[in-house]
């Protein structure tokens, strides 16, 4: 594999294509389509309804097995054949209220016992927990890919304003704008206007070293509305 196993494993946790969840004593958890999953500093953390079986499993400290299919890269990327298997003990966390609808949900953390990185050819390698939980792995390829996808899904108008501001293109001439690349050093924008297709790189004033710094640089140097 081209990356250190821990880096690749954290990238898959940040950017899974799909997830399968099995919890001891709570078979319905795996059928709950309302579960959310995020990387909380290396700890897989679920968001669930307060009355769900996942919340109850967290209260009872049940054992869980989570298998993630990689969402890294384009759909035909070889990295889509990778899997990440995580096992551990569930623990109920804090209550969180949605800012949009007011729904109250529980966080349930999976405190890890072991992590295994698998490949399409059947190779499996155990990832040391200390390496997997390293704080400097939070800003990883998977996080950057999800941030790029979020910008394209939710901030197209903001990206159009960036193109108009930096290139002088009248907003009414823009037909489409997408963020085609995002790294710790900058972003690449592609757009179509009445003259055809264009591409431009926008470099940050300094490299982002953390997730928080990346957010600040995106808002300060691209558009204040990008989250």
Coordinates of C-alpha atoms in Angstrom, one line a residue:
X1 CA 0.0 0.0 0.0
X2 CA 1.2 3.5 -0.9
X3 CA 0.5 5.1 2.5
X4 CA 1.3 4.3 6.1
X5 CA -1.4 2.0 7.3
X6 CA -2.6 4.3 10.1
X7 CA -2.9 7.3 7.7
X8 CA -4.9 5.2 5.2
X9 CA -7.1 3.8 7.9
X10 CA -8.0 7.2 9.4
X11 CA -8.7 8.4 5.8
X12 CA -11.2 5.6 5.4
X13 CA -12.9 6.4 8.7
X14 CA -13.3 10.0 7.6
X15 CA -14.5 9.0 4.1
X16 CA -16.4 5.7 4.1
X17 CA -18.6 4.7 1.1
X18 CA -20.7 2.5 3.3
X19 CA -20.8 1.0 6.8
X20 CA -22.0 -2.3 8.3
X21 CA -22.6 -2.3 12.1
X22 CA -23.2 -5.4 14.3
X23 CA -23.8 -5.0 18.0
X24 CA -24.0 -7.8 20.5
X25 CA -27.5 -8.2 21.9
X26 CA -29.0 -5.5 19.6
X27 CA -29.5 -7.0 16.1
X28 CA -31.7 -4.2 14.9
X29 CA -28.9 -1.6 15.1
X30 CA -27.5 -2.8 11.7
X31 CA -30.8 -2.0 10.1
X32 CA -31.0 1.6 11.4
X33 CA -30.7 3.8 8.4
X34 CA -30.9 6.9 10.6
X35 CA -27.4 6.4 12.2
X36 CA -24.8 9.0 11.5
X37 CA -21.0 8.3 11.8
X38 CA -18.0 10.6 12.2
X39 CA -14.4 10.4 13.1
X40 CA -13.9 12.0 16.5
X41 CA -10.1 12.2 16.9
X42 CA -9.9 8.5 15.8
X43 CA -12.9 7.3 17.8
X44 CA -15.8 6.2 15.6
X45 CA -18.8 8.1 16.9
X46 CA -22.4 7.5 16.0
X47 CA -25.2 9.9 16.1
X48 CA -28.6 8.3 16.8
X49 CA -32.1 8.9 18.1
X50 CA -32.4 8.9 21.9
X51 CA -34.9 6.0 21.7
X52 CA -32.8 3.9 19.3
X53 CA -31.2 0.5 20.0
X54 CA -27.8 2.1 19.4
X55 CA -28.4 4.5 22.3
X56 CA -29.5 1.6 24.5
X57 CA -26.4 -0.4 23.4
X58 CA -24.3 2.6 24.4
X59 CA -25.9 2.7 27.8
X60 CA -25.2 -0.9 28.4
X61 CA -21.6 -0.9 27.1
X62 CA -22.2 -3.5 24.4
X63 CA -19.5 -4.9 22.1
X64 CA -19.7 -3.8 18.5
X65 CA -18.1 -4.6 15.1
X66 CA -18.0 -2.0 12.4
X67 CA -16.9 -2.6 8.8
X68 CA -16.3 0.3 6.5
X69 CA -15.9 0.2 2.8
X70 CA -13.5 2.8 1.5
X71 CA -14.9 5.9 -0.2
X72 CA -11.5 7.3 -1.1
X73 CA -10.9 8.5 -4.6
X74 CA -13.2 8.2 -7.7
X75 CA -15.6 5.3 -8.0
X76 CA -13.2 3.2 -10.1
X77 CA -10.2 3.9 -7.8
X78 CA -8.3 0.8 -6.5
X79 CA -8.7 2.3 -3.1
X80 CA -12.4 1.6 -3.2
X81 CA -11.5 -2.0 -2.7
X82 CA -10.1 -1.3 0.8
X83 CA -12.0 -2.0 4.0
X84 CA -11.6 -1.0 7.6
X85 CA -12.8 -3.2 10.4
X86 CA -13.1 -1.8 13.9
X87 CA -14.2 -3.5 17.1
X88 CA -14.6 -2.2 20.6
X89 CA -17.0 -1.2 23.4
X90 CA -19.9 1.3 22.9
X91 CA -20.3 4.2 25.3
X92 CA -23.2 6.6 25.5
X93 CA -22.1 10.2 25.0
X94 CA -23.6 13.7 25.1
X95 CA -26.9 14.9 23.8
X96 CA -26.8 17.2 20.8
X97 CA -29.6 19.3 19.4
X98 CA -29.8 19.9 15.7
X99 CA -29.6 23.6 14.8
X100 CA -31.9 23.0 11.8
X101 CA -34.8 21.0 13.2
X102 CA -34.2 20.9 16.9
X103 CA -34.1 17.1 17.0
X104 CA -32.2 15.8 20.1
X105 CA -29.8 13.0 19.3
X106 CA -27.3 11.0 21.3
X107 CA -23.6 10.5 20.5
X108 CA -22.4 6.9 21.0
X109 CA -18.6 6.4 20.9
X110 CA -16.9 3.1 19.9
X111 CA -13.9 2.8 22.2
X112 CA -11.6 0.6 20.1
X113 CA -10.0 -2.7 20.9
X114 CA -8.4 -3.3 17.5
X115 CA -8.4 -1.9 13.9
X116 CA -7.8 -4.0 10.8
X117 CA -7.1 -2.6 7.3
X118 CA -8.1 -5.0 4.5
X119 CA -7.5 -5.0 0.8
X120 CA -9.4 -6.4 -2.2
X121 CA -6.9 -9.3 -2.5
X122 CA -7.6 -10.5 1.0
X123 CA -4.6 -9.1 2.7
X124 CA -5.3 -7.9 6.2
X125 CA -3.1 -5.8 8.5
X126 CA -3.7 -4.9 12.1
X127 CA -3.2 -1.1 12.7
X128 CA -1.6 -0.3 16.1
X129 CA -4.1 1.7 18.2
X130 CA -1.6 4.3 19.2
X131 CA -0.7 5.1 15.6
X132 CA -4.4 5.1 14.6
X133 CA -5.4 7.5 17.3
X134 CA -2.6 10.0 16.6
X135 CA -4.0 13.5 16.8
X136 CA -2.0 14.7 13.7
X137 CA -4.0 12.3 11.5
X138 CA -7.2 14.1 11.8
X139 CA -6.5 16.3 8.8
X140 CA -6.2 13.4 6.3
X141 CA -7.0 12.6 2.7
X142 CA -10.5 11.4 3.6
X143 CA -11.3 14.6 5.5
X144 CA -10.1 16.7 2.6
X145 CA -12.2 14.7 0.1
X146 CA -15.3 15.0 2.3
X147 CA -14.7 18.8 2.7
X148 CA -14.4 19.1 -1.1
X149 CA -17.6 17.1 -1.7
X150 CA -19.4 19.3 0.9
X151 CA -18.3 22.5 -0.8
X152 CA -19.6 21.2 -4.1
X153 CA -22.9 20.0 -2.7
X154 CA -23.7 23.0 -0.4
X155 CA -21.6 26.0 -1.5
X156 CA -21.8 26.3 -5.3
X157 CA -23.1 29.9 -5.1
X158 CA -20.1 30.7 -2.8
X159 CA -17.7 29.1 -5.2
X160 CA -19.2 31.1 -8.0
X161 CA -18.5 34.3 -6.0
X162 CA -14.9 33.2 -5.6
X163 CA -14.5 32.8 -9.3
X164 CA -16.2 36.2 -10.0
X165 CA -14.0 37.9 -7.4
X166 CA -10.7 36.4 -8.4
X167 CA -11.1 36.4 -12.2
X168 CA -13.4 39.3 -12.9
X169 CA -15.9 37.0 -14.6
X170 CA -19.4 38.5 -14.4
X171 CA -21.5 36.2 -12.2
X172 CA -24.3 36.1 -14.8
X173 CA -21.8 34.6 -17.3
X174 CA -21.0 31.6 -15.0
X175 CA -22.8 28.3 -16.1
X176 CA -21.2 26.0 -13.5
X177 CA -18.4 26.0 -10.9
X178 CA -16.9 23.1 -9.0
X179 CA -14.0 22.6 -6.6
X180 CA -11.9 20.0 -8.3
X181 CA -9.1 19.7 -5.8
X182 CA -8.4 20.5 -2.1
X183 CA -5.2 20.1 -0.3
X184 CA -3.6 21.6 2.8
X185 CA -1.8 24.1 0.5
X186 CA -4.8 25.4 -1.5
X187 CA -7.7 24.6 -3.8
X188 CA -8.4 24.2 -7.5
X189 CA -11.5 25.6 -9.1
X190 CA -13.0 24.7 -12.5
X191 CA -15.8 26.6 -14.1
X192 CA -17.7 27.1 -17.4
X193 CA -18.7 30.5 -18.7
X194 CA -19.7 31.8 -22.1
X195 CA -16.2 31.5 -23.3
X196 CA -15.8 27.8 -22.4
X197 CA -14.1 25.8 -19.6
X198 CA -11.4 27.2 -17.3
X199 CA -9.3 26.1 -14.3
X200 CA -7.4 28.0 -11.7
X201 CA -5.4 27.2 -8.6
X202 CA -5.8 29.3 -5.4
X203 CA -2.9 28.9 -3.0
X204 CA -3.4 29.5 0.8
X205 CA -1.1 32.0 2.4
X206 CA 0.3 29.2 4.6
X207 CA -0.3 25.4 4.7
X208 CA -3.1 24.2 6.9
X209 CA -1.7 22.0 9.7
X210 CA -5.0 21.2 11.4
X211 CA -8.7 20.8 10.6
X212 CA -9.4 24.1 12.4
X213 CA -6.7 25.9 10.3
X214 CA -8.1 24.5 7.1
X215 CA -11.6 25.9 8.0
X216 CA -10.1 29.3 8.8
X217 CA -8.2 29.4 5.5
X218 CA -11.2 28.3 3.5
X219 CA -13.4 31.0 5.0
X220 CA -10.7 33.7 5.0
X221 CA -9.1 33.1 1.6
X222 CA -11.9 31.6 -0.5
X223 CA -15.3 32.6 0.9
X224 CA -16.6 33.4 4.4
X225 CA -19.7 31.2 3.9
X226 CA -17.8 27.9 3.4
X227 CA -18.0 25.7 6.4

